[in-house]
Short mmCIF file of C-alpha atoms and ligand atoms in Angstrom, two decimals:
data_model
loop_
_atom_site.label_atom_id
_atom_site.label_comp_id
_atom_site.label_asym_id
_atom_site.label_seq_id
_atom_site.Cartn_x
_atom_site.Cartn_y
_atom_site.Cartn_z
CA MET P 1 -0.05 -0.05 0.16
CA SER P 2 1.38 3.28 -0.94
CA LYS P 3 2.58 5.64 1.95
CA ILE P 4 1.26 9.00 2.37
CA THR P 5 2.14 12.20 4.41
CA ILE P 6 -0.12 13.08 7.10
CA ALA P 7 0.18 16.88 8.45
CA ILE P 8 -1.58 17.79 11.80
CA ASP P 9 -1.78 21.30 12.64
CA GLY P 10 -3.76 23.31 15.41
CA TYR P 11 -3.80 25.05 18.52
CA SER P 12 -1.66 24.39 21.59
CA SER P 13 -2.67 21.47 23.70
CA CYS P 14 -5.31 20.09 21.47
CA GLY P 15 -4.03 16.59 21.55
CA LYS P 16 -2.23 16.94 18.18
CA SER P 17 0.83 14.82 19.43
CA THR P 18 -1.38 12.02 21.21
CA LEU P 19 -3.10 11.43 17.86
CA ALA P 20 -0.20 11.76 15.65
CA LYS P 21 1.58 9.20 17.81
CA ALA P 22 -1.05 6.77 17.73
CA LEU P 23 -1.61 7.09 14.02
CA ALA P 24 2.05 6.50 13.58
CA GLN P 25 1.95 3.27 15.51
CA LYS P 26 -1.14 2.04 13.72
CA LEU P 27 0.32 2.70 10.35
CA ASN P 28 3.82 1.85 10.95
CA TYR P 29 4.92 5.51 10.01
CA SER P 30 7.41 7.72 11.54
CA TYR P 31 6.27 10.49 13.86
CA ILE P 32 7.72 14.01 13.75
CA ASP P 33 6.83 16.47 16.58
CA THR P 34 7.93 19.81 15.13
CA GLY P 35 6.81 21.64 18.27
CA ALA P 36 9.55 19.65 20.03
CA MET P 37 12.17 20.95 17.67
CA TYR P 38 11.06 24.60 18.26
CA ARG P 39 11.20 23.76 22.03
CA ALA P 40 14.62 22.28 21.69
CA VAL P 41 16.02 25.15 20.00
CA THR P 42 14.48 27.57 22.80
CA TYR P 43 15.81 25.25 25.56
CA HIS P 44 19.34 25.66 23.92
CA PHE P 45 19.04 29.40 23.90
CA ILE P 46 17.73 29.64 27.60
CA LYS P 47 20.70 27.32 28.59
CA LYS P 48 23.29 29.64 26.71
CA GLY P 49 21.71 32.65 28.45
CA ILE P 50 20.68 34.05 25.21
CA ILE P 51 16.94 34.80 26.32
CA GLN P 52 15.76 35.40 29.56
CA ASN P 53 12.16 35.39 30.37
CA ASN P 54 10.21 37.94 28.30
CA ASN P 55 13.41 39.50 27.26
CA ILE P 56 14.26 40.51 23.67
CA PRO P 57 16.86 38.04 22.54
CA ASP P 58 20.40 39.10 21.77
CA MET P 59 19.96 38.51 17.93
CA PRO P 60 23.65 38.40 16.58
CA ARG P 61 24.63 35.90 19.29
CA LEU P 62 21.42 34.01 18.72
CA LEU P 63 22.10 33.73 14.94
CA GLU P 64 25.60 32.50 15.64
CA GLU P 65 24.60 29.95 18.10
CA LEU P 66 21.82 28.77 15.71
CA LYS P 67 24.57 27.44 13.49
CA HIS P 68 25.65 24.83 16.03
CA VAL P 69 22.02 23.62 16.95
CA VAL P 70 21.30 20.22 15.68
CA VAL P 71 17.87 18.66 16.60
CA TYR P 72 16.96 15.17 15.78
CA PHE P 73 14.80 12.18 16.92
CA GLN P 74 15.83 8.68 18.06
CA TYR P 75 13.39 5.95 18.61
CA ASN P 76 13.42 4.51 22.05
CA SER P 77 12.34 0.86 21.89
CA GLN P 78 11.43 0.80 25.44
CA THR P 79 9.09 3.68 25.57
CA ARG P 80 8.20 3.20 21.94
CA VAL P 81 8.49 6.81 21.24
CA SER P 82 10.91 9.06 19.14
CA GLU P 83 12.66 11.09 21.61
CA THR P 84 13.90 14.64 21.03
CA TYR P 85 17.85 15.07 20.82
CA LEU P 86 19.48 18.57 20.89
CA ASN P 87 23.18 18.05 19.70
CA ASP P 88 23.85 14.93 21.91
CA GLU P 89 21.46 15.50 24.65
CA ASN P 90 18.27 13.76 25.14
CA VAL P 91 15.89 16.80 25.95
CA GLU P 92 12.52 15.20 25.62
CA ARG P 93 11.69 15.87 29.20
CA VAL P 94 13.27 19.17 29.81
CA ILE P 95 11.70 20.87 26.92
CA ARG P 96 8.29 20.16 28.17
CA GLY P 97 8.48 22.47 31.15
CA MET P 98 6.86 26.01 31.52
CA ASP P 99 10.11 28.03 31.10
CA VAL P 100 10.42 26.83 27.48
CA ALA P 101 6.65 27.20 27.01
CA GLN P 102 7.01 30.81 27.87
CA ASN P 103 9.55 31.58 25.45
CA VAL P 104 9.10 29.16 22.61
CA SER P 105 6.44 31.34 20.62
CA LYS P 106 9.02 34.31 20.43
CA ILE P 107 11.85 31.91 19.21
CA SER P 108 9.66 30.11 16.63
CA SER P 109 8.67 33.46 15.17
CA ILE P 110 12.33 34.12 14.11
CA LYS P 111 12.65 33.68 10.42
CA GLU P 112 16.17 32.06 10.62
CA VAL P 113 15.01 29.64 13.11
CA ARG P 114 12.00 28.61 11.07
CA GLU P 115 14.01 28.27 7.83
CA LYS P 116 16.44 25.85 9.59
CA MET P 117 13.70 23.76 11.22
CA VAL P 118 11.35 23.59 8.02
CA ALA P 119 14.63 22.37 5.88
CA SER P 120 15.08 19.71 8.41
CA GLN P 121 11.38 18.71 8.65
CA ARG P 122 11.32 18.50 4.81
CA GLU P 123 14.36 16.27 4.71
CA MET P 124 12.77 13.96 7.39
CA GLY P 125 9.63 13.74 5.58
CA LYS P 126 10.99 13.33 1.95
CA HIS P 127 9.94 9.66 1.83
CA LYS P 128 6.54 10.02 2.93
CA GLY P 129 5.22 7.41 5.56
CA VAL P 130 5.29 10.25 8.01
CA VAL P 131 2.87 11.91 10.48
CA MET P 132 3.99 15.33 11.34
CA ASP P 133 2.40 17.72 13.74
CA GLY P 134 2.99 21.46 14.32
CA ARG P 135 1.34 24.70 13.21
CA ASP P 136 2.35 25.15 9.47
CA ILE P 137 2.69 21.64 8.28
CA GLY P 138 -0.08 21.51 5.83
CA SER P 139 0.13 25.13 5.10
CA HIS P 140 3.84 25.47 4.33
CA VAL P 141 6.28 22.63 5.16
CA PHE P 142 4.18 19.97 3.23
CA PRO P 143 1.43 21.81 1.13
CA ASN P 144 0.94 18.88 -1.05
CA ALA P 145 0.27 16.28 1.93
CA GLU P 146 -2.28 13.80 0.99
CA LEU P 147 -3.99 14.36 4.35
CA LYS P 148 -4.30 17.50 6.49
CA LEU P 149 -6.02 17.85 9.83
CA PHE P 150 -6.62 21.10 11.55
CA MET P 151 -7.38 20.42 15.22
CA THR P 152 -9.08 22.66 17.81
CA ALA P 153 -10.92 22.20 21.12
CA ASP P 154 -12.42 24.48 23.79
CA THR P 155 -9.93 26.61 25.62
CA ASP P 156 -10.93 25.44 29.01
CA VAL P 157 -10.74 21.72 28.16
CA ARG P 158 -7.24 22.23 26.57
CA THR P 159 -6.16 24.26 29.79
CA GLN P 160 -7.19 21.23 31.91
CA ARG P 161 -5.39 18.71 29.70
CA ARG P 162 -2.18 20.84 29.92
CA LEU P 163 -2.60 21.38 33.54
CA ASN P 164 -2.76 17.49 34.03
CA GLU P 165 0.23 17.05 31.82
CA LEU P 166 2.36 19.60 33.89
CA SER P 167 1.16 18.06 37.21
CA SER P 168 1.88 14.56 36.24
CA LYS P 169 5.59 15.83 35.87
CA GLY P 170 5.43 17.56 39.12
CA GLU P 171 5.06 21.11 37.87
CA TYR P 172 2.14 23.02 39.56
CA TYR P 173 0.56 26.00 38.28
CA THR P 174 -3.03 27.52 38.57
CA PHE P 175 -5.60 27.00 35.93
CA GLU P 176 -5.46 30.74 35.09
CA GLU P 177 -1.78 30.86 34.71
CA VAL P 178 -1.86 27.76 32.33
CA LYS P 179 -4.78 29.33 30.54
CA GLN P 180 -2.96 32.45 29.93
CA ASN P 181 0.07 30.83 28.53
CA LEU P 182 -2.24 28.92 26.10
CA GLU P 183 -4.02 31.94 24.83
CA LYS P 184 -0.67 33.88 24.75
CA ARG P 185 0.79 31.21 22.64
CA ASP P 186 -2.31 30.79 20.26
CA TYR P 187 -2.28 34.61 19.77
CA GLU P 188 1.40 34.68 18.85
CA ASP P 189 1.26 31.55 16.74
CA THR P 190 -1.67 32.99 14.67
CA HIS P 191 -0.49 36.40 14.38
CA ARG P 192 3.34 36.13 13.45
CA LYS P 193 4.66 37.10 10.28
CA GLU P 194 6.55 33.91 9.35
CA ASN P 195 4.33 30.99 8.56
CA PRO P 196 1.64 31.59 11.05
CA LEU P 197 -0.78 29.01 12.23
CA ILE P 198 -3.60 28.97 9.72
CA LYS P 199 -6.06 26.24 8.57
CA ALA P 200 -4.89 25.09 5.10
CA LYS P 201 -7.71 25.44 2.70
CA ASP P 202 -7.82 21.49 2.13
CA ALA P 203 -7.40 20.68 5.91
CA ILE P 204 -10.20 18.77 7.67
CA VAL P 205 -11.27 20.23 11.02
CA LEU P 206 -11.33 18.04 13.92
CA ASP P 207 -12.74 19.56 17.07
CA ASN P 208 -12.04 17.03 19.70
CA THR P 209 -13.62 19.05 22.69
CA ASP P 210 -15.98 15.96 23.29
CA LEU P 211 -14.10 13.25 21.68
CA GLY P 212 -12.01 10.56 23.29
CA LYS P 213 -8.61 9.28 21.87
CA GLU P 214 -10.03 6.12 20.40
CA GLU P 215 -12.89 8.14 18.74
CA GLN P 216 -10.38 10.57 17.08
CA LEU P 217 -8.22 7.67 16.03
CA GLU P 218 -11.05 5.74 14.38
CA PHE P 219 -12.25 8.92 12.55
CA VAL P 220 -8.86 9.44 10.91
CA LEU P 221 -8.23 5.87 10.12
CA LYS P 222 -11.50 5.91 8.24
CA LEU P 223 -10.40 9.04 6.46
CA ILE P 224 -7.16 7.42 5.50
CA ASP P 225 -8.86 4.26 4.26
CA ASP P 226 -11.29 6.26 2.10
CA LEU P 227 -8.21 8.37 0.76
CA LEU P 228 -6.27 5.21 -0.05
CA LEU P 229 -9.20 3.59 -1.83
CA THR P 230 -9.57 6.53 -3.93
CA GLN P 231 -6.07 6.58 -4.91
CA ASP P 232 -6.10 2.93 -5.74
CA GLU P 233 -9.24 3.44 -7.88
CA PHE P 234 -7.55 6.32 -9.65
CA LYS P 235 -4.51 4.46 -10.39
CA ALA P 236 -6.87 1.46 -11.61
CA VAL P 237 -8.72 3.56 -13.98
CA THR P 238 -5.63 5.39 -15.32
CA LYS P 239 -4.00 2.12 -15.93
CA LEU P 240 -6.95 1.00 -18.00
CA HIS P 241 -6.85 3.92 -20.28
O1 LIG C 301 3.25 21.87 19.70
P1 LIG C 301 4.04 22.64 20.77
O2 LIG C 301 3.02 23.29 21.82
O3 LIG C 301 4.92 21.60 21.34
O4 LIG C 301 4.77 23.73 20.11
C1 LIG C 301 5.53 24.47 20.80
C2 LIG C 301 5.67 25.90 20.15
O5 LIG C 301 6.42 25.90 18.86
C3 LIG C 301 4.35 26.55 19.74
O6 LIG C 301 4.04 27.48 20.64
C4 LIG C 301 4.56 27.02 18.38
C5 LIG C 301 5.80 26.53 17.92
N1 LIG C 301 5.58 25.79 16.63
C6 LIG C 301 5.57 26.49 15.39
O7 LIG C 301 5.73 27.71 15.45
N2 LIG C 301 5.43 25.74 14.30
C7 LIG C 301 5.49 24.47 14.32
N3 LIG C 301 5.46 23.71 13.23
C8 LIG C 301 5.30 23.75 15.63
C9 LIG C 301 5.34 24.50 16.76
#
C-alpha cells in the first residue's frame, strides 16, 4: 500500500501529538513532533543565556549559536516513542516545562530559526510514511500532503489537559496561569509574520472537545482508508486508459 504524508496542525494542547503518535504506531509510519524541535532550540538559547524570560533575545549571538544547533529524533524501543535530541543531549523531558513554553513562541517566530527547522522537517519527511504535527505543516512544510488535519478544542478543556500534563511531571500551576500561557501562545502563533498557524484550505477540521482518543483515531483511520481507496481506484482507472 502506498505511503502518504499526514500533516496535523492546530492550537496548543489540542492533543495533536497524542493522535499523531497513535496514527504513526497503527500505520507503522514515523512521527515527527515539530513543536519539540522549536522547544529544543528555545531550551538551547535559555541554557546559553541568550534569552531570559520575556527579554528580547540578543540576535547576533542567537544567529551565531543557531549554526551549532542540531535537533533530531531517536526511537526509544522501551518507551516506543521517538525522543528529541539537541546535539547529543536527550531533551525529551526538559523541553516540556513552563520556562520553555513561555519563550518558545518568540523563538519560533524568528525567520532564520524557522528556515532551519523547516529544511530539516522536509528532509525527514521526504520519503512519505510520516505523521508530522505542528502549526504550519499543511500550509507550508508539506503543502502537498495527502491528508491534512486542523485540530481545535475548547480553551478550558485544553487548559485542563495541559494542567494535568504539567502536574503529572510535578510542575504545579493554577488553571489561570496555564490558560493565559495557552492563549498567549495561540495569539502569537496565529499573528506572527513567518508561517503563522492557519488552517490550510484543504484541511479537515477536527474539534475534539468532546471526543476521546479512540474516537479520534477511528475517525482519522477511516479518512485514510477512504483516501487510499480513492487513490487505488484512480490508479486502476488510469492504468485501463
Ligand atoms: O506543539 P507545541 O506546543 O509543542 O509547540 C511549541 C511551540 O512551537 C508553539 O507555541 C508554536 C511553535 N511551533 C511552530 O511555530 N511551528 C510548528 N510547526 C510547531 C510548533
